[in-house]
C-alpha atoms as one frame of an Amber mdcrd trajectory, in Angstrom:
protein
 -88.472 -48.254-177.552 -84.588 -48.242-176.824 -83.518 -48.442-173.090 -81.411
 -45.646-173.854 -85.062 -43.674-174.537 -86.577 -45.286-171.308 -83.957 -44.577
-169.091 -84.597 -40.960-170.359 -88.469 -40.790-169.465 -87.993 -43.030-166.279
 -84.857 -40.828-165.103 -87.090 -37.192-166.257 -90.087 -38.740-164.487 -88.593
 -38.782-161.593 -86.546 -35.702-161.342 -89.774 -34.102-162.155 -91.076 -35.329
-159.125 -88.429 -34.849-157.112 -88.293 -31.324-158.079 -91.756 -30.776-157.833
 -91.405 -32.325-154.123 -88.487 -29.521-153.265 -90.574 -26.975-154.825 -93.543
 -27.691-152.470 -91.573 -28.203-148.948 -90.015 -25.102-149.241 -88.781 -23.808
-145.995 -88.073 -20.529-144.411 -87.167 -21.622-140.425 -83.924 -23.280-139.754
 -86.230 -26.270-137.899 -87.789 -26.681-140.885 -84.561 -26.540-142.935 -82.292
 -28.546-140.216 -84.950 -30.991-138.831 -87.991 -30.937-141.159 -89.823 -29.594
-138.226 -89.431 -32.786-136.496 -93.385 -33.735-137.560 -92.441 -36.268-139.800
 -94.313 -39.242-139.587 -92.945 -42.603-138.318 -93.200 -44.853-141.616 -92.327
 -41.571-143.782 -89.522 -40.966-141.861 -88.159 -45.095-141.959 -88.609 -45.075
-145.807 -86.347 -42.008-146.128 -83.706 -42.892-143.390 -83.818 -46.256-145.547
 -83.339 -43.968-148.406 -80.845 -41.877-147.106 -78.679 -45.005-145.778 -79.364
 -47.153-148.820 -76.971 -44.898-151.433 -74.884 -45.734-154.816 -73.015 -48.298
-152.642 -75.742 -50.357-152.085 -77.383 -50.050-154.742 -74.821 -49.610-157.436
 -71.802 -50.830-155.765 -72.093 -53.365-153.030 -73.897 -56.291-155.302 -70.806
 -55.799-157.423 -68.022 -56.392-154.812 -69.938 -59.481-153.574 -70.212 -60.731
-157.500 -66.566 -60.005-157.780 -65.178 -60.847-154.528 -67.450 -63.535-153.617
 -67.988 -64.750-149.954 -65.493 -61.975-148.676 -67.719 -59.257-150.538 -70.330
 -60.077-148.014 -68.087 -57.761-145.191 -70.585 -54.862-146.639 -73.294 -56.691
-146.050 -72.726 -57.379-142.557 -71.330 -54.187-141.593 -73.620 -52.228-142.840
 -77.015 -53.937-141.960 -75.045 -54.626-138.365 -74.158 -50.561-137.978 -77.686
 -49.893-138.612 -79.035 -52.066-136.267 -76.460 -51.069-133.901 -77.252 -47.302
-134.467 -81.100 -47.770-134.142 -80.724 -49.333-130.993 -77.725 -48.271-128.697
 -77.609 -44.303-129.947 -80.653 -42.622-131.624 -83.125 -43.268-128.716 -80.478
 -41.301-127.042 -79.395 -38.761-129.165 -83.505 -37.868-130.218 -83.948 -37.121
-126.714 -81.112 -34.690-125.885 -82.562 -32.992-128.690 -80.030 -31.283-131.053
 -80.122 -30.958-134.302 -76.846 -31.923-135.269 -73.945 -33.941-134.131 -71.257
 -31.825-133.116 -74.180 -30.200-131.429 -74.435 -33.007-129.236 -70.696 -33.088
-129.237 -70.192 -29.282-128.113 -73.224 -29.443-125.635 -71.956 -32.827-124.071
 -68.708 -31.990-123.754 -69.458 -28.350-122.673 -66.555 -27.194-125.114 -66.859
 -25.031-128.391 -63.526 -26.689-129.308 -64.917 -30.454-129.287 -68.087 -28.582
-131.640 -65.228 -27.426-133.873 -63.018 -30.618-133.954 -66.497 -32.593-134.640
 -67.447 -30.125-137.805 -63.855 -31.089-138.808 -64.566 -34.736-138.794 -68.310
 -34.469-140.143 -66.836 -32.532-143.333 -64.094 -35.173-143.464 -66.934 -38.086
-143.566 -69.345 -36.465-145.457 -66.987 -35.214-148.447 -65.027 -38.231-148.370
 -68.695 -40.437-148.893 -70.722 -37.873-151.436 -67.867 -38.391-154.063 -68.670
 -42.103-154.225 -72.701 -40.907-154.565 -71.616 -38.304-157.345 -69.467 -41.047
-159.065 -72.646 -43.220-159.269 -74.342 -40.619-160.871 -71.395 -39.940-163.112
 -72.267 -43.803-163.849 -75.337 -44.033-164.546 -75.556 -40.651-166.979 -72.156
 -41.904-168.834 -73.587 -45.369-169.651 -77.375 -44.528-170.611 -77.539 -41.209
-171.593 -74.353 -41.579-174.093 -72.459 -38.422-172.250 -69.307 -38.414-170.442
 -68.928 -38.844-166.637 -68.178 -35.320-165.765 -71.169 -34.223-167.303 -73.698
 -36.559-165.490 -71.750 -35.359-162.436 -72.957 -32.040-163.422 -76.519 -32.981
-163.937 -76.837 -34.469-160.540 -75.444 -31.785-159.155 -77.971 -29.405-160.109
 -80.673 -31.385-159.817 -79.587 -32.312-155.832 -78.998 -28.965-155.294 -82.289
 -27.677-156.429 -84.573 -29.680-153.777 -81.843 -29.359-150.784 -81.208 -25.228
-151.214 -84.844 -24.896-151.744 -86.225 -27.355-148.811 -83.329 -28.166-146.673
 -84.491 -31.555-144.216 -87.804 -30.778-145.375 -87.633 -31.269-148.803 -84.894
 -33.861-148.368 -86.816 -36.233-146.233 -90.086 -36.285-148.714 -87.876 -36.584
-151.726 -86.421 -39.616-149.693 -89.860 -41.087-149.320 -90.313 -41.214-153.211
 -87.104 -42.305-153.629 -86.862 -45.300-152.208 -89.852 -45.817-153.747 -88.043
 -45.439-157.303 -84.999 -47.590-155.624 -86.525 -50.812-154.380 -89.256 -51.332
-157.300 -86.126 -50.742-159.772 -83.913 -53.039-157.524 -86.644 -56.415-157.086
 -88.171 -56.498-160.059 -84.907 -57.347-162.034 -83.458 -59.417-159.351 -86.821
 -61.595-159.185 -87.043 -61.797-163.298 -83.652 -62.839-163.572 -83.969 -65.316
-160.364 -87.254 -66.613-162.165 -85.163 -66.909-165.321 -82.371 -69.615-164.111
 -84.424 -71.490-161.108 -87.691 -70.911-161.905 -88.341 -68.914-158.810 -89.065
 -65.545-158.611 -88.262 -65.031-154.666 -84.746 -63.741-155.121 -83.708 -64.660
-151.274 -85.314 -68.704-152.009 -83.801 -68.849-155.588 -80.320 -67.984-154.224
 -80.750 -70.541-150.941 -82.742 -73.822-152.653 -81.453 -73.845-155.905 -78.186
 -75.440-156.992 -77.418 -71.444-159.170 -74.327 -71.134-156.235 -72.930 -74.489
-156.471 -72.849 -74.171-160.583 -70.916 -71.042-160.475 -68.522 -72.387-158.041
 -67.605 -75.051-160.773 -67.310 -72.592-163.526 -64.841 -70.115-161.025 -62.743
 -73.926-160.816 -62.815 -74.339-164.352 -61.660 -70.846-164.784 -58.550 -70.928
-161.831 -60.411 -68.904-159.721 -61.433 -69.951-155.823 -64.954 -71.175-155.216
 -67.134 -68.532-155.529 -68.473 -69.628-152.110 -64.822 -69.785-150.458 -64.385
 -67.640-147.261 -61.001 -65.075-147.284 -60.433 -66.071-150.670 -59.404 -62.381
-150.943 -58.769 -60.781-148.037 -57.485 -62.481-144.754 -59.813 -63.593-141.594
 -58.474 -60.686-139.626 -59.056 -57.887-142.571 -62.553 -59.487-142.719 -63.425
 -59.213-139.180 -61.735 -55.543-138.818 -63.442 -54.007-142.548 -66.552 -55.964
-141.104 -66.523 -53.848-137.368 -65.252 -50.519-139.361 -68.251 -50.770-141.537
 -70.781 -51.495-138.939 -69.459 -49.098-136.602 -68.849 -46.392-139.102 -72.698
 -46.631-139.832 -73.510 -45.870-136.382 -71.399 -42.451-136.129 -72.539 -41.512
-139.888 -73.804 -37.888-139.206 -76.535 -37.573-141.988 -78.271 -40.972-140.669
 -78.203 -40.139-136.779 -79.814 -36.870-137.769 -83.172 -38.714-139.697 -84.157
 -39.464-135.912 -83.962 -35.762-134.840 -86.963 -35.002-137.681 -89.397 -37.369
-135.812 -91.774 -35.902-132.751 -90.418 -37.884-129.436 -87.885 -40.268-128.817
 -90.702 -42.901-128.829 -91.283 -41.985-132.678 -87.668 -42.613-133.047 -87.960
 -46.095-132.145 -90.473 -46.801-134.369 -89.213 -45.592-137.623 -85.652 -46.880
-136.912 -87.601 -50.634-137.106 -89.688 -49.654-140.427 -86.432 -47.954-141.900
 -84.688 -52.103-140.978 -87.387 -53.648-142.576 -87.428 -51.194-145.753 -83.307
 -51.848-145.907 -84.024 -55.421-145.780 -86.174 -55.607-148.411 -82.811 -54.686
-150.624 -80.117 -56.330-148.333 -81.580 -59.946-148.386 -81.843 -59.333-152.333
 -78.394 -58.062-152.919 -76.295 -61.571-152.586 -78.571 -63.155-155.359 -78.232
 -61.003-157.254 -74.504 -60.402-157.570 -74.488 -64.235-157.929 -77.018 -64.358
-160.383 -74.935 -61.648-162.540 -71.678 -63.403-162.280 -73.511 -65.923-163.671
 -74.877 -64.368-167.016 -71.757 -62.524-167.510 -69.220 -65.639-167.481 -71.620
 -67.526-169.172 -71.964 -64.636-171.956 -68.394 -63.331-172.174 -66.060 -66.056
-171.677 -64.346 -68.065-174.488 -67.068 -65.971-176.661 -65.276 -64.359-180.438
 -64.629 -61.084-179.489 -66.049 -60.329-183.186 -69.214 -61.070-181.362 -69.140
 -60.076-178.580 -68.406 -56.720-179.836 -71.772 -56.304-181.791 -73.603 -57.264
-178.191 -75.303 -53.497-177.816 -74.686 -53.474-174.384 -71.200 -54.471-174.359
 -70.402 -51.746-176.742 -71.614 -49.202-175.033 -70.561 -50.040-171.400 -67.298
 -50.600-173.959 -67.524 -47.076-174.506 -67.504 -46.028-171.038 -63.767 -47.572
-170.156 -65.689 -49.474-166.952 -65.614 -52.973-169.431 -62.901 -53.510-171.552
 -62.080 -56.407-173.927 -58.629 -57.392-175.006 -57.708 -60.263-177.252 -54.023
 -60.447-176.125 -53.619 -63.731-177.659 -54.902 -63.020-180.946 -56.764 -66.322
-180.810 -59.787 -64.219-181.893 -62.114 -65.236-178.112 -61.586 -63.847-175.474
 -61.106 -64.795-171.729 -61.271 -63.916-168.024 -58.659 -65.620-165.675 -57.580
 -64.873-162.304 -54.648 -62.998-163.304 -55.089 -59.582-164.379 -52.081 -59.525
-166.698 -53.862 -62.491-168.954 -57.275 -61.752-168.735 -58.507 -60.224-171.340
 -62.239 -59.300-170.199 -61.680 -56.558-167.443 -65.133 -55.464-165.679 -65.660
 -52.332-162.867 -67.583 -53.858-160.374 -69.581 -50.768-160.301 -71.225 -51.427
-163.642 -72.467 -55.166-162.806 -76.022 -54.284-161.344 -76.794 -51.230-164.248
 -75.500 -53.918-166.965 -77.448 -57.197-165.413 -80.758 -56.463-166.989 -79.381
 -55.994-170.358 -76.775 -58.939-170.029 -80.070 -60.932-168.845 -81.891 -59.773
-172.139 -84.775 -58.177-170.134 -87.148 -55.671-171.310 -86.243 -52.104-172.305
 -87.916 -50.866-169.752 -86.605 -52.858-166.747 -82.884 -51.063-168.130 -84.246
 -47.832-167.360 -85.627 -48.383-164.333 -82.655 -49.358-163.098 -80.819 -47.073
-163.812 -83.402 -44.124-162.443 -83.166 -46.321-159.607 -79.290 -46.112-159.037
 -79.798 -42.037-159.535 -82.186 -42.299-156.729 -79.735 -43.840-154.595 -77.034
 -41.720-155.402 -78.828 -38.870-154.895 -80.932 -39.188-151.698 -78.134 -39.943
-149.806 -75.933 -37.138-151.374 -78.726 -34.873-150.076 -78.483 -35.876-147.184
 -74.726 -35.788-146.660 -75.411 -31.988-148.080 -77.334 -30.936-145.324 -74.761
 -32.598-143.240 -71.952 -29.921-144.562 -74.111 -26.928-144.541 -75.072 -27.489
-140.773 -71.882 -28.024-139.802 -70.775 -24.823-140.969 -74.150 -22.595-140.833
 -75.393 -24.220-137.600 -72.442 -25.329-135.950 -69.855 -22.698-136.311 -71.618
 -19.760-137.503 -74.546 -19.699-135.124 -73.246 -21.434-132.069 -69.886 -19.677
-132.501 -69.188 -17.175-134.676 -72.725 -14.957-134.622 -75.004 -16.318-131.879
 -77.455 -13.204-132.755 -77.953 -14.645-135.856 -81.634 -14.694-136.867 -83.695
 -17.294-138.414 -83.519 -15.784-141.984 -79.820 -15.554-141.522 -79.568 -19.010
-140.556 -80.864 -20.450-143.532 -79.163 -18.270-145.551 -76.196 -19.459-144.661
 -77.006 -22.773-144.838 -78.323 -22.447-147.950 -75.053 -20.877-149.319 -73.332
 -23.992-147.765 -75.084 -26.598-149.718 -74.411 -24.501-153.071 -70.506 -24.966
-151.998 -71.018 -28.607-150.954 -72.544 -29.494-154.016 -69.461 -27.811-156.144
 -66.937 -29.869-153.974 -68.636 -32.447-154.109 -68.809 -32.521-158.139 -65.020
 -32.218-157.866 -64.658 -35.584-155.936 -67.536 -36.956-158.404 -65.194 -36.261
-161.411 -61.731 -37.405-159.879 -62.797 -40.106-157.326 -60.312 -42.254-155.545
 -61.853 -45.301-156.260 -64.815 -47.173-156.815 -68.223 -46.539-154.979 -68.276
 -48.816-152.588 -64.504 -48.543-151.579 -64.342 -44.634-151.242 -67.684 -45.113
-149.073 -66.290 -47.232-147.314 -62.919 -45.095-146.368 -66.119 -42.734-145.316
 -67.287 -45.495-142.568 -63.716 -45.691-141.146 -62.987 -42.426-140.500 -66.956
 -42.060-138.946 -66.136 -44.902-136.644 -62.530 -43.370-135.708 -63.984 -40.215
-135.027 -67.533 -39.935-134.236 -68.702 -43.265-132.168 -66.905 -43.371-129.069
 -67.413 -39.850-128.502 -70.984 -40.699-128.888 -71.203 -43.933-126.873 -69.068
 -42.506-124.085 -70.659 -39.342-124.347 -73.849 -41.132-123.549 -72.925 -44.243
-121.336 -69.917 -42.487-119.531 -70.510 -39.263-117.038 -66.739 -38.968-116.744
 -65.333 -38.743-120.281 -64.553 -34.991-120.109 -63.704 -32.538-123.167 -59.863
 -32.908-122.821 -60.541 -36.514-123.330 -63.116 -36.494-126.398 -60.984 -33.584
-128.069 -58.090 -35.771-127.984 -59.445 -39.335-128.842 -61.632 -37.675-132.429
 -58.109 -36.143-133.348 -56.078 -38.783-132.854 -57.962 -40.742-133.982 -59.407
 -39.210-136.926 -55.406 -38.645-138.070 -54.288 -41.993-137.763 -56.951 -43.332
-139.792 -56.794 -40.643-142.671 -52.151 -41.155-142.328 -53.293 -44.499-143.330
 -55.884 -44.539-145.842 -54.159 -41.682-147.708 -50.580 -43.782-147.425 -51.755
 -46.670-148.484 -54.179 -45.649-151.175 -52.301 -42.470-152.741 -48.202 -42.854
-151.804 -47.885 -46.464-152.661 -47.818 -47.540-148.830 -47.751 -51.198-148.368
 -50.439 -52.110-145.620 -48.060 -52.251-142.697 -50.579 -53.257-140.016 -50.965
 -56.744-139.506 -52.207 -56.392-143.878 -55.849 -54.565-142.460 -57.151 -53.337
-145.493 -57.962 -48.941-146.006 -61.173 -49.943-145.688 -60.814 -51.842-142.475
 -58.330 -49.703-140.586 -61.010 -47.102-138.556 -61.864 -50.546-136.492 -58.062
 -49.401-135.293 -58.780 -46.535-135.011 -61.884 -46.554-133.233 -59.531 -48.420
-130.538 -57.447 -45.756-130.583 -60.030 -43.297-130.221 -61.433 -44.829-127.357
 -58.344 -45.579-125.092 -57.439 -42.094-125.573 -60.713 -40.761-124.675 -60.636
 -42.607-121.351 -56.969 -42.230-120.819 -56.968 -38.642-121.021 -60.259 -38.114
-119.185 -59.129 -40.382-115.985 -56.270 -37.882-116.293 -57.963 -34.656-116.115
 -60.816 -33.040-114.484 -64.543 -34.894-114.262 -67.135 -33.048-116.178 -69.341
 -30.288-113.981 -71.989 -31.661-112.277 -74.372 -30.647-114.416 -72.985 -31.965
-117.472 -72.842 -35.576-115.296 -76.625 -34.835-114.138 -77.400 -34.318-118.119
 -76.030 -37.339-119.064 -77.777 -39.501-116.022 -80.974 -37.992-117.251 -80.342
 -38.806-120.924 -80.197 -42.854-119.861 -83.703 -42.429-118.296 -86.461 -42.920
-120.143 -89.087 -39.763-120.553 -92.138 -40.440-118.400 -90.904 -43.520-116.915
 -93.719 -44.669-114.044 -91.766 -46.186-110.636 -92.011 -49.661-110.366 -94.460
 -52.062-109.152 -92.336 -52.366-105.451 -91.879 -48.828-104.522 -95.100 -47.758
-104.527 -96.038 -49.985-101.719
């Protein structure tokens, strides 16, 4: 069979079972549709936070930046596997126990304001758009490429297939879709990573083929032959201090992302929390120790297969053609010397490749079977899709939970609730189709503009919210807004208005590390300048730093 006819059983396969999952989690509570009843057991609930944190970036997109950007594509590697880390072990012990099921709720509580809830809905609709247009533009993708129709109609697809299982099950039918898709994610991610390892170093251990073989040192010659850098070169592309500050945005951006804290409210005590935070790290690093040989390994095969090759030729490659057809690999013979070649210089190369295609097109570019293609690409819909999910739930609680109930109609009942919530993902998932069709860049980069504007808003309002009694509301109100503006002046400048980056050259993608600054001098500026918290609020957050249960020790009792 065709891959184009396995990626269509693999990819119906497992919407089937995704929708069969939505159909039988169905909830009709708002715990169950917020929080998944927080009964969800410990590995369960690591495998879906993995799922949930593992999206088209990762899957789709990262791999691709490191095979085009070499050594300085490894700042999403670090960031992110550092912000999780980070996350699982400074905040959501923390946030689990105090108990909310949302972050502005922990937000309007801690800062005993309805205004901070509101300016924290802002910024959670800010992140959460700004990140489910790069998962609906990997599901544009995928659909373009294998199922022969155009972007905005894959967007389509995905949106009513995401749609289906979050109106229907909210958390709860999120968080066991998750399950089964990571399950559909990593098996579709390792076994063409270890074929293709197995292939040119006759290992099949991705992570050993990539650090014992001589694969990295032979593509550094080729990228010398060609006029590029060493493939292996540090800030080849970006400068030490863009690295370090895109690096901290990332990592810190994944610790304020609202759709991951909340995994660790759908677990039953904080001591559950723990434990699937370190199964959901060892589920991510299954992939994340992967992804580097990978994008090596495909830079590789497509060099080796496109370069100096007769375009003629090159041309009647089936997969070539059809990525062709997609406009995300283009071929060019502007010297009419009938090959064609890739140089440094965009104005003279004549092979131009979107780094978003270069894990989907590996398999075929490594001639592997049919059925590998598909898998991959159901696995880069699963991706895509559990994290938009979760991001969905994200919206629709900010607006159902967050302003309707706590503010607007605090009568509300529990049908209402959901309701609402349910109307909010059907409004999310339109807006978020939008963004899917016109996206302002490629995966990884517009999730990334997502992680800076988490990590100017969200985290030091959460880390001083929890390790500082005397930030006050005046002071977390104004650090998330000033913060939150700067970074958006300057991603939107530089990205949509031609603005040269003015700051030192950090990157859009690396300015919420400034931000984040920002944030947090204003936050204790403006707190030391204004009145403490009440004493209650101080006595909440004491208790919050003290583990539940904790026995006295050893030399008090005698």
């Amino acid at each position: 069979m065709s891959a184009e006819l396995w990626t269509i059983i693999l990819v119906a396969l497992s919407f089937l079972l995704y929708l069969y999952i939505g159909w039988r989690s169905r909830v009709k509570d708002s715990s169950g549709f917020y929080v998944a009843g927080q009964g969800v057991p410990q590995i369960a609930n690591g495998a879906a936070t993995a799922a949930d944190w593992m999206s088209a970036a990762s899957f789709i997109s990262m791999a691709g930046l490191i095979s085009t950007l070499g050594y300085d594509g490894s700042i999403y590697l670090m960031g992110w596997t550092g912000g999780y880390v980070l996350l699982a072990l400074l905040l959501a012990p923390y946030l689990r126990k105090f108990g909310k099921y949302t972050v502005p709720d922990f937000v309007g509580d801690r800062y005993y304001s309805n205004a901070a809830r509101l300016v924290a809905v802002v910024a959670a609709l800010f992140v959460s758009l700004t990140y489910v247009a790069g998962q609906m533009r990997g599901v544009g993708i995928v659909f373009s490429r294998f199922l022969q129709v155009d972007i905005s109609t894959g967007v389509i697809i995905g949106m009513v297939v995401v749609a289906f299982f979050s109106v229907l099950g909210g958390m709860k039918g999120i968080t066991w879709t998750q399950v089964a898709q990571y399950g559909v994610l990593i098996v579709a991610y390792l076994i063409p990573a270890a074929a293709i390892a197995y292939i040119l170093t006759g290992n099949p251990i991705p992570q050993l083929a990539f650090t014992f073989s001589d694969i990295v040192g032979k593509l550094n010659q080729i990228q010398l032959d060609l006029g590029f850098k060493e493939y292996s070169q540090p800030f080849a592309n970006r400068s030490q201090l863009d690295v370090l500050f895109t690096t901290l945005a990332l990592m810190v951006g994944t610790a304020g992302l609202p759709h991951v804290i909340v995994r660790f409210y759908t677990v039953t005590n904080v001591r559950a929390a723990r434990y699937s935070a370190g199964w959901a790290l060892l589920f991510i690093a299954l992939l994340y120790t992967s992804a580097p040989a990978l994008a090596t390994f495909a830079r590789y095969n497509l060099i080796s297969t496109l370069h100096n090759q007769p375009i003629t030729e090159v041309r009647q490659l089936d997969w070539a053609n059809k990525w062709e057809k997609t406009k995300l690999l283009t071929f060019d013979d502007k010297n009419n010397d009938g090959r064609i070649e890739l140089t440094p210089d965009k104005n003279t190369s004549e092979i131009t490749i979107d780094p978003d295609i270069i894990v989907l097109s590996t398999p075929e570019v490594a001639r592997l079977a049919p059925w590998v293609i598909g898998l991959v690409a159901a696995g880069g819909l699963a991706a895509a899709l559990s994290t938009a999910s979760g991001l969905l739930l994200v919206i629709s609680s900010s607006v159902a939970h967050d302003i309707y109930y706590r503010i607007i109609n605090p009568n509300a009942s529990e049908t209402q609730r959901v309701f609402v919530g349910r109307i909010m993902v059907g409004l999310a998932v339109v807006l978020a189709g939008y963004f899917g069709i016109n996206p302002p860049g490629f995966v990884a980069q517009v999730v990334a503009f997502a992680f800076g504007l988490a990590a100017a808003s969200f985290f030091p309002a959460i880390v001083l919210g929890i390790f500082d009694k005397r930030t006050n509301r005046e002071g977390a109100i104004a650090g998330i807004v000033v913060g939150l503006i700067f970074t958006l002046f300057y991603i939107v400048g530089v990205k949509f208005y031609g603005m040269q980056p003015w700051l030192f050259g950090i990157s859009p993608e690396g300015i919420g590390t400034v931000g984040m600054i920002i944030n947090f001098i204003v936050t204790l500026v403006v707190s030391r300048l204004t009145p403490p918290p009440p004493i209650a609020v101080q006595e909440m957050v004491e208790d919050l730093r003290s583990p539940a249960g904790a026995e006295l020790p050893i030399e008090s009792v005698h």
